[in-house]
């Protein structure tokens, strides 16, 4: 175990020369092998020369490493004009001795083999360029032109190996470009064996759409990404998107953000979507998918959040005009810089280029929310699997960047609306379904939450209305006749109201009858009470008279007993003492 630890401590990584090309250094773990040759091969128009010259320009401008570019096909003037559109001022770098550019004109007749063939002249010119600008990077573009007049493969391989060994001795990082051959990476089929690093650029056409991809075929002494990676050539130069290296290691957010529709927030436990989640709204044409997206955009902009809106069917002007008809004005947010539109047809370029373009715009604008409307616009023919792979990469990227994603998807009438064309339902956190409800020759909209991960949500259908003051959700009528919306709902509600009014009147009539009975009963109670009180007074009066008579009779009897000198008085005293009122004889 200790021996293994000592070996790990002595392990050193391969020195690398950064290309400063967006995404490429991430794939290769730092760039190209420093002081070693790299082969960049591919078909015509795939970007070999651009990759090589950008390696030199960015090295000179960002890494303070001058370079030398030797072209066997294009002149210095042509090269400067070609890269000027990318923002590279090649002539200025040449004047400042940051880059040496030299065109070596070769004719096939001049390269005919006569006697012993060698590249001593080329060595001298490269040596002079390196010494003149202190070059750390060298590009030879392309090898086919250099060896086109050398038919002997043994001599070709020997001279190529000698050239690469000589460049290694100069300790310069070298890029060799070569055309791709049939059944091999290059036409000669040997350059890839003598190079330490081999990069394959591919430019293919699938379903009339252009696709650019890159793969690191080999990299001696270093680990590297082995997948195919989409790359883009635009006004900013060469950029690679290493999306296939993304995984499921992103974090989730407990924060909730409003949908912009109060009753929809209520359906989602009153708080709306999770931030950094994915939301999908699907439905047939005209159900209001874009309107829900626009309402969400407006709510986000009111919170001061940036929104990037990708539209693939409408122009930004048309979309903002249409949204004004339902009371959603997006133009102020565009002027404030919180909302940015990007409109393009899905057929403009291939899926990988679309994906790379989306990522570049996200990196530049840094939005909190991204809208794609609609995602099924990319589906053409049998490319559903490719679109799903693209969306999988995009969703992983957005979650890694902690961006809330909002997608819309158009479904065809009569199809299973719970299945999307690109089959990405498993990637979605909250899925809203819009559906047409046709009753009595009238078409209305309904909305319900199919799923919403991590939260309780309503399972009821709401009638979905587009008004001049925004989106409204109404309760649908659910009865014995099924779900009713629109005029059918209003008619049924009127019937229910009439029936309820009739029942209310019957209740009121019964309540009045009870009231009258109660009043009659209370009147009878009052009469009986008054009669009772009168009888009570008479009875009490009679009782009082009888009591007085008894008392008078007692006093008279006592007086008589006293006058007769009897013992009545003594007996009376004893009776009073014992509590008895009886008069003893």
PDB file of C-alpha atoms in Angstrom, residues 38-44 46 48-49 140-145 175-181 185-189 191-192 199-201:
ATOM      1  CA  UNK A  38      -1.266  17.013 -33.235  1.00  0.00           C
ATOM      2  CA  UNK A  39      -3.085  15.879 -36.347  1.00  0.00           C
ATOM      3  CA  UNK A  40      -6.354  17.590 -37.243  1.00  0.00           C
ATOM      4  CA  UNK A  41      -8.087  15.688 -40.028  1.00  0.00           C
ATOM      5  CA  UNK A  42     -11.434  15.746 -41.762  1.00  0.00           C
ATOM      6  CA  UNK A  43     -13.257  16.334 -45.021  1.00  0.00           C
ATOM      7  CA  UNK A  44     -13.414  19.521 -47.028  1.00  0.00           C
ATOM      8  CA  UNK A  46     -15.101  20.816 -41.762  1.00  0.00           C
ATOM      9  CA  UNK A  48      -9.447  22.209 -40.018  1.00  0.00           C
ATOM     10  CA  UNK A  49      -7.722  25.428 -41.074  1.00  0.00           C
ATOM     11  CA  UNK A 140       1.429  23.102 -41.283  1.00  0.00           C
ATOM     12  CA  UNK A 141      -1.643  23.299 -43.547  1.00  0.00           C
ATOM     13  CA  UNK A 142      -2.016  20.827 -45.309  1.00  0.00           C
ATOM     14  CA  UNK A 143       0.146  17.709 -45.577  1.00  0.00           C
ATOM     15  CA  UNK A 144      -1.444  16.521 -48.856  1.00  0.00           C
ATOM     16  CA  UNK A 145      -0.016  19.524 -50.689  1.00  0.00           C
ATOM     17  CA  UNK A 175      -0.743  21.150 -35.609  1.00  0.00           C
ATOM     18  CA  UNK A 176      -0.758  19.238 -38.881  1.00  0.00           C
ATOM     19  CA  UNK A 177      -3.906  19.333 -40.999  1.00  0.00           C
ATOM     20  CA  UNK A 178      -4.803  16.569 -43.413  1.00  0.00           C
ATOM     21  CA  UNK A 179      -7.703  15.559 -45.633  1.00  0.00           C
ATOM     22  CA  UNK A 180      -9.675  12.526 -44.599  1.00  0.00           C
ATOM     23  CA  UNK A 181      -9.177   9.429 -46.737  1.00  0.00           C
ATOM     24  CA  UNK A 185      -8.371   9.037 -41.119  1.00  0.00           C
ATOM     25  CA  UNK A 186      -6.089  10.556 -43.768  1.00  0.00           C
ATOM     26  CA  UNK A 187      -5.388   9.999 -47.428  1.00  0.00           C
ATOM     27  CA  UNK A 188      -1.921   8.638 -46.757  1.00  0.00           C
ATOM     28  CA  UNK A 189      -3.156   6.543 -43.823  1.00  0.00           C
ATOM     29  CA  UNK A 191      -0.106  10.572 -40.288  1.00  0.00           C
ATOM     30  CA  UNK A 192      -2.318   9.413 -37.429  1.00  0.00           C
ATOM     31  CA  UNK A 199      -8.557  15.120 -33.736  1.00  0.00           C
ATOM     32  CA  UNK A 200     -11.238  14.168 -36.251  1.00  0.00           C
ATOM     33  CA  UNK A 201     -13.613  16.861 -37.520  1.00  0.00           C
TER      34      UNK A 201
END
